[in-house]
PDB file of C-alpha atoms in Angstrom:
ATOM      1  CA  MET A   1      25.209  10.546 -71.189  1.00  0.00           C
ATOM      2  CA  LEU A   2      22.793   7.476 -70.762  1.00  0.00           C
ATOM      3  CA  LYS A   3      21.066   5.941 -73.816  1.00  0.00           C
ATOM      4  CA  LEU A   4      18.889   2.633 -73.478  1.00  0.00           C
ATOM      5  CA  SER A   5      17.670   1.570 -76.865  1.00  0.00           C
ATOM      6  CA  GLY A   6      14.603  -0.543 -77.720  1.00  0.00           C
ATOM      7  CA  ASN A   7      13.044  -1.645 -80.733  1.00  0.00           C
ATOM      8  CA  ARG A   8      11.096   1.674 -81.787  1.00  0.00           C
ATOM      9  CA  VAL A   9      12.031   3.730 -78.752  1.00  0.00           C
ATOM     10  CA  TYR A  10      15.162   4.680 -76.987  1.00  0.00           C
ATOM     11  CA  LEU A  11      15.704   6.673 -73.619  1.00  0.00           C
ATOM     12  CA  SER A  12      18.281   9.260 -73.143  1.00  0.00           C
ATOM     13  CA  THR A  13      19.190  12.164 -70.785  1.00  0.00           C
ATOM     14  CA  LEU A  14      16.981  15.291 -71.363  1.00  0.00           C
ATOM     15  CA  GLU A  15      18.309  18.499 -72.063  1.00  0.00           C
ATOM     16  CA  ARG A  16      16.808  22.098 -71.235  1.00  0.00           C
ATOM     17  CA  GLU A  17      15.530  22.091 -74.992  1.00  0.00           C
ATOM     18  CA  HIS A  18      14.022  18.845 -74.613  1.00  0.00           C
ATOM     19  CA  CYS A  19      12.028  19.922 -71.499  1.00  0.00           C
ATOM     20  CA  GLN A  20      10.886  23.118 -73.349  1.00  0.00           C
ATOM     21  CA  LYS A  21       9.842  20.869 -76.261  1.00  0.00           C
ATOM     22  CA  LEU A  22       7.958  18.466 -74.178  1.00  0.00           C
ATOM     23  CA  TRP A  23       6.287  21.506 -72.155  1.00  0.00           C
ATOM     24  CA  ASN A  24       5.280  23.149 -75.730  1.00  0.00           C
ATOM     25  CA  ASP A  25       4.097  19.916 -77.496  1.00  0.00           C
ATOM     26  CA  PHE A  26       1.912  18.683 -74.453  1.00  0.00           C
ATOM     27  CA  GLU A  27      -1.640  18.315 -75.868  1.00  0.00           C
ATOM     28  CA  TYR A  28      -4.372  17.576 -73.263  1.00  0.00           C
ATOM     29  CA  ASP A  29      -6.948  14.831 -74.177  1.00  0.00           C
ATOM     30  CA  PHE A  30     -10.429  15.924 -73.090  1.00  0.00           C
ATOM     31  CA  ASN A  31     -11.906  12.698 -74.321  1.00  0.00           C
ATOM     32  CA  ALA A  32      -9.769  10.761 -71.864  1.00  0.00           C
ATOM     33  CA  MET A  33      -8.990  13.250 -68.888  1.00  0.00           C
ATOM     34  CA  THR A  34      -6.422  11.639 -66.780  1.00  0.00           C
ATOM     35  CA  GLU A  35      -4.667  14.329 -65.079  1.00  0.00           C
ATOM     36  CA  PRO A  36      -5.391  18.054 -64.070  1.00  0.00           C
ATOM     37  CA  LEU A  37      -5.142  20.653 -66.967  1.00  0.00           C
ATOM     38  CA  ASN A  38      -2.617  23.149 -66.471  1.00  0.00           C
ATOM     39  CA  ILE A  39      -3.545  26.127 -68.733  1.00  0.00           C
ATOM     40  CA  GLY A  40      -1.065  29.059 -69.091  1.00  0.00           C
ATOM     41  CA  GLN A  41       2.024  27.507 -67.918  1.00  0.00           C
ATOM     42  CA  SER A  42       5.004  29.651 -69.337  1.00  0.00           C
ATOM     43  CA  ILE A  43       8.193  28.288 -70.897  1.00  0.00           C
ATOM     44  CA  VAL A  44       9.819  29.663 -67.370  1.00  0.00           C
ATOM     45  CA  LYS A  45       8.151  26.667 -65.958  1.00  0.00           C
ATOM     46  CA  ALA A  46       9.600  24.246 -68.396  1.00  0.00           C
ATOM     47  CA  ASP A  47      13.098  25.968 -67.633  1.00  0.00           C
ATOM     48  CA  LYS A  48      12.438  25.184 -63.650  1.00  0.00           C
ATOM     49  CA  TRP A  49      11.480  21.394 -64.387  1.00  0.00           C
ATOM     50  CA  PHE A  50      14.828  21.153 -66.192  1.00  0.00           C
ATOM     51  CA  ASP A  51      16.523  22.632 -62.802  1.00  0.00           C
ATOM     52  CA  GLU A  52      14.277  20.071 -60.663  1.00  0.00           C
ATOM     53  CA  ILE A  53      15.522  17.338 -62.596  1.00  0.00           C
ATOM     54  CA  GLN A  54      19.039  18.204 -62.547  1.00  0.00           C
ATOM     55  CA  ASN A  55      19.198  18.888 -58.834  1.00  0.00           C
ATOM     56  CA  ASP A  56      17.362  15.131 -58.260  1.00  0.00           C
ATOM     57  CA  GLN A  57      18.816  13.295 -61.096  1.00  0.00           C
ATOM     58  CA  GLY A  58      20.470  10.108 -59.895  1.00  0.00           C
ATOM     59  CA  SER A  59      19.701  10.709 -55.964  1.00  0.00           C
ATOM     60  CA  LYS A  60      15.676  10.982 -55.981  1.00  0.00           C
ATOM     61  CA  HIS A  61      14.948  10.315 -59.562  1.00  0.00           C
ATOM     62  CA  ILE A  62      16.056   9.142 -62.740  1.00  0.00           C
ATOM     63  CA  ARG A  63      14.216  10.948 -65.451  1.00  0.00           C
ATOM     64  CA  LEU A  64      14.844  10.384 -69.275  1.00  0.00           C
ATOM     65  CA  GLY A  65      13.306  11.512 -72.580  1.00  0.00           C
ATOM     66  CA  VAL A  66      11.567   9.009 -74.722  1.00  0.00           C
ATOM     67  CA  PHE A  67      12.658   9.114 -78.318  1.00  0.00           C
ATOM     68  CA  LEU A  68      11.498   7.333 -81.306  1.00  0.00           C
ATOM     69  CA  THR A  69      14.446   5.380 -83.338  1.00  0.00           C
ATOM     70  CA  ASP A  70      14.601   8.840 -85.755  1.00  0.00           C
ATOM     71  CA  GLY A  71      15.454  10.907 -82.699  1.00  0.00           C
ATOM     72  CA  THR A  72      12.121  12.568 -82.368  1.00  0.00           C
ATOM     73  CA  LEU A  73      11.244  13.236 -78.742  1.00  0.00           C
ATOM     74  CA  ILE A  74       7.675  12.125 -77.828  1.00  0.00           C
ATOM     75  CA  GLY A  75       7.847  12.076 -74.101  1.00  0.00           C
ATOM     76  CA  ASP A  76       9.564  11.327 -70.614  1.00  0.00           C
ATOM     77  CA  ILE A  77       9.827   8.462 -68.188  1.00  0.00           C
ATOM     78  CA  ALA A  78      10.910   8.446 -64.479  1.00  0.00           C
ATOM     79  CA  LEU A  79      11.813   6.228 -61.860  1.00  0.00           C
ATOM     80  CA  GLN A  80      11.003   8.535 -58.893  1.00  0.00           C
ATOM     81  CA  ASP A  81      11.040   9.029 -55.352  1.00  0.00           C
ATOM     82  CA  ILE A  82      13.852   6.356 -55.474  1.00  0.00           C
ATOM     83  CA  ASP A  83      14.095   4.866 -51.568  1.00  0.00           C
ATOM     84  CA  TRP A  84      17.782   3.303 -52.018  1.00  0.00           C
ATOM     85  CA  SER A  85      17.778   1.774 -48.541  1.00  0.00           C
ATOM     86  CA  ASN A  86      14.427  -0.372 -49.359  1.00  0.00           C
ATOM     87  CA  ARG A  87      15.504  -0.303 -53.193  1.00  0.00           C
ATOM     88  CA  SER A  88      12.233   0.667 -54.195  1.00  0.00           C
ATOM     89  CA  CYS A  89      10.598   3.467 -56.184  1.00  0.00           C
ATOM     90  CA  THR A  90       7.470   4.648 -58.343  1.00  0.00           C
ATOM     91  CA  ILE A  91       7.248   5.050 -61.944  1.00  0.00           C
ATOM     92  CA  GLY A  92       6.082   7.771 -64.089  1.00  0.00           C
ATOM     93  CA  LEU A  93       5.357   8.458 -67.946  1.00  0.00           C
ATOM     94  CA  GLY A  94       4.348  11.080 -70.259  1.00  0.00           C
ATOM     95  CA  ILE A  95       3.939  11.106 -74.044  1.00  0.00           C
ATOM     96  CA  SER A  96       2.980  14.759 -75.093  1.00  0.00           C
ATOM     97  CA  LYS A  97       1.085  14.373 -78.290  1.00  0.00           C
ATOM     98  CA  ILE A  98      -2.173  12.782 -78.614  1.00  0.00           C
ATOM     99  CA  GLU A  99      -0.792  11.081 -81.826  1.00  0.00           C
ATOM    100  CA  ASN A 100       1.887   9.225 -80.268  1.00  0.00           C
ATOM    101  CA  ARG A 101      -0.423   7.541 -77.399  1.00  0.00           C
ATOM    102  CA  SER A 102      -1.786   4.215 -77.486  1.00  0.00           C
ATOM    103  CA  LYS A 103       0.793   3.076 -80.273  1.00  0.00           C
ATOM    104  CA  GLY A 104       3.070   1.054 -77.771  1.00  0.00           C
ATOM    105  CA  TYR A 105       5.666   3.394 -77.316  1.00  0.00           C
ATOM    106  CA  GLY A 106       5.206   4.137 -73.761  1.00  0.00           C
ATOM    107  CA  GLN A 107       4.814   0.270 -73.036  1.00  0.00           C
ATOM    108  CA  GLU A 108       8.236  -0.206 -74.874  1.00  0.00           C
ATOM    109  CA  ALA A 109       9.823   2.813 -72.837  1.00  0.00           C
ATOM    110  CA  VAL A 110       8.231   1.155 -69.524  1.00  0.00           C
ATOM    111  CA  LYS A 111       9.848  -2.266 -70.183  1.00  0.00           C
ATOM    112  CA  ILE A 112      13.226  -0.589 -70.897  1.00  0.00           C
ATOM    113  CA  ILE A 113      13.308   1.346 -67.769  1.00  0.00           C
ATOM    114  CA  LEU A 114      12.116  -1.728 -65.755  1.00  0.00           C
ATOM    115  CA  GLU A 115      15.058  -3.389 -67.299  1.00  0.00           C
ATOM    116  CA  TYR A 116      17.221  -0.711 -66.152  1.00  0.00           C
ATOM    117  CA  GLY A 117      15.891  -0.382 -62.773  1.00  0.00           C
ATOM    118  CA  PHE A 118      15.733  -4.066 -61.871  1.00  0.00           C
ATOM    119  CA  ASN A 119      18.941  -5.146 -63.510  1.00  0.00           C
ATOM    120  CA  ASN A 120      21.440  -2.529 -63.480  1.00  0.00           C
ATOM    121  CA  ILE A 121      20.694  -0.435 -60.573  1.00  0.00           C
ATOM    122  CA  GLY A 122      19.387  -2.838 -58.248  1.00  0.00           C
ATOM    123  CA  LEU A 123      15.757  -1.868 -57.485  1.00  0.00           C
ATOM    124  CA  GLU A 124      13.511  -4.536 -55.974  1.00  0.00           C
ATOM    125  CA  ARG A 125       9.894  -2.953 -56.410  1.00  0.00           C
ATOM    126  CA  ILE A 126       8.551  -0.485 -58.561  1.00  0.00           C
ATOM    127  CA  ALA A 127       5.227   0.818 -57.990  1.00  0.00           C
ATOM    128  CA  ALA A 128       2.655   3.017 -60.173  1.00  0.00           C
ATOM    129  CA  ASP A 129      -0.453   4.725 -59.252  1.00  0.00           C
ATOM    130  CA  THR A 130      -3.339   5.744 -61.583  1.00  0.00           C
ATOM    131  CA  LEU A 131      -6.761   7.151 -61.390  1.00  0.00           C
ATOM    132  CA  GLU A 132      -9.836   4.500 -61.907  1.00  0.00           C
ATOM    133  CA  GLN A 133     -10.713   6.041 -65.254  1.00  0.00           C
ATOM    134  CA  ASN A 134      -7.289   5.873 -66.875  1.00  0.00           C
ATOM    135  CA  LYS A 135      -8.252   2.568 -68.519  1.00  0.00           C
ATOM    136  CA  GLY A 136      -5.096   3.042 -70.890  1.00  0.00           C
ATOM    137  CA  ALA A 137      -2.681   3.293 -67.965  1.00  0.00           C
ATOM    138  CA  GLN A 138      -4.256   0.149 -66.288  1.00  0.00           C
ATOM    139  CA  ARG A 139      -3.981  -1.917 -69.365  1.00  0.00           C
ATOM    140  CA  SER A 140      -0.315  -0.693 -70.018  1.00  0.00           C
ATOM    141  CA  LEU A 141       0.541  -1.668 -66.448  1.00  0.00           C
ATOM    142  CA  GLU A 142      -0.927  -4.740 -66.378  1.00  0.00           C
ATOM    143  CA  LYS A 143       0.889  -5.871 -69.668  1.00  0.00           C
ATOM    144  CA  ALA A 144       4.125  -4.933 -68.311  1.00  0.00           C
ATOM    145  CA  GLY A 145       3.486  -7.272 -65.297  1.00  0.00           C
ATOM    146  CA  PHE A 146       2.155  -4.752 -62.589  1.00  0.00           C
ATOM    147  CA  VAL A 147      -0.027  -6.318 -59.784  1.00  0.00           C
ATOM    148  CA  LEU A 148      -3.275  -4.290 -58.450  1.00  0.00           C
ATOM    149  CA  GLU A 149      -2.313  -4.037 -54.971  1.00  0.00           C
ATOM    150  CA  GLY A 150      -4.994  -1.928 -53.626  1.00  0.00           C
ATOM    151  CA  ILE A 151      -7.748   0.712 -54.347  1.00  0.00           C
ATOM    152  CA  GLU A 152      -7.598   3.925 -52.430  1.00  0.00           C
ATOM    153  CA  ARG A 153     -11.582   4.748 -52.380  1.00  0.00           C
ATOM    154  CA  LYS A 154     -12.439   8.303 -53.736  1.00  0.00           C
ATOM    155  CA  ALA A 155      -8.889   9.414 -52.746  1.00  0.00           C
ATOM    156  CA  VAL A 156      -8.641  12.071 -55.315  1.00  0.00           C
ATOM    157  CA  TYR A 157     -10.834  14.944 -56.474  1.00  0.00           C
ATOM    158  CA  PHE A 158     -10.732  15.711 -60.015  1.00  0.00           C
ATOM    159  CA  ALA A 159     -12.783  16.935 -63.139  1.00  0.00           C
ATOM    160  CA  GLY A 160     -15.714  17.623 -60.683  1.00  0.00           C
ATOM    161  CA  ARG A 161     -15.760  14.475 -58.834  1.00  0.00           C
ATOM    162  CA  ARG A 162     -14.098  12.028 -56.790  1.00  0.00           C
ATOM    163  CA  TRP A 163     -12.066   9.124 -57.952  1.00  0.00           C
ATOM    164  CA  ASP A 164     -10.622   5.958 -56.707  1.00  0.00           C
ATOM    165  CA  ARG A 165      -6.602   5.688 -57.111  1.00  0.00           C
ATOM    166  CA  LEU A 166      -5.372   2.099 -57.957  1.00  0.00           C
ATOM    167  CA  ASN A 167      -2.227   1.179 -56.784  1.00  0.00           C
ATOM    168  CA  TYR A 168       0.047  -1.154 -58.754  1.00  0.00           C
ATOM    169  CA  ALA A 169       3.730  -2.661 -58.415  1.00  0.00           C
ATOM    170  CA  ILE A 170       6.044  -5.021 -60.062  1.00  0.00           C
ATOM    171  CA  LEU A 171       8.767  -6.841 -58.183  1.00  0.00           C
ATOM    172  CA  ARG A 172      12.122  -7.712 -59.720  1.00  0.00           C
ATOM    173  CA  GLU A 173      11.522 -11.517 -59.587  1.00  0.00           C
ATOM    174  CA  GLU A 174       8.085 -11.147 -61.436  1.00  0.00           C
ATOM    175  CA  PHE A 175       9.778  -8.841 -64.225  1.00  0.00           C
ATOM    176  CA  ASN A 176      12.702 -11.038 -64.621  1.00  0.00           C
ATOM    177  CA  SER A 177      10.585 -14.450 -65.043  1.00  0.00           C
ATOM    178  CA  SER A 178       8.139 -12.617 -67.143  1.00  0.00           C
ATOM    179  CA  SER A 179      11.092 -11.283 -69.162  1.00  0.00           C
ATOM    180  CA  LYS A 180      12.205 -15.177 -69.972  1.00  0.00           C
ATOM    181  CA  GLU A 181       8.742 -16.078 -70.995  1.00  0.00           C
ATOM    182  CA  VAL A 182       8.808 -13.769 -73.666  1.00  0.00           C
TER     183      VAL A 182
END
């Protein structure tokens, strides 16, 4: 069982009941729409998600739960679409309840998984995409050292209109040099 510790959160392996909890706890923020709304999804979908995680864990993805130090599960984070020959991947993060967002938990989880990705499994580049209206994700990525590399203009249709997709990335040497500055 993998466990990566920080000051206020730790990352650890997800079990089936964790996936069900994340699925049940997820709250959509209609004041900050950042992703498509999935209404009416059953617990069967959470079980299917867990099975997908197990099938791809360690080969295509590394997905972990985000837990407060008291053991409360608040979200998940993943190194996704790992390209082992090019030593690169994308990163994804979700915090289930609105009350746990914008408190720095996700920021800490990102730093922990970047450390793991770059300095434990040898990745060289980690990328992230977000939509132009997701200002929180943009701030979080920039604080973590990600650099805006490009904009895919009007690439996504969501919430009744077209949005730009912003492409960010961070390299191992950028992460390691910024970590030493702290």
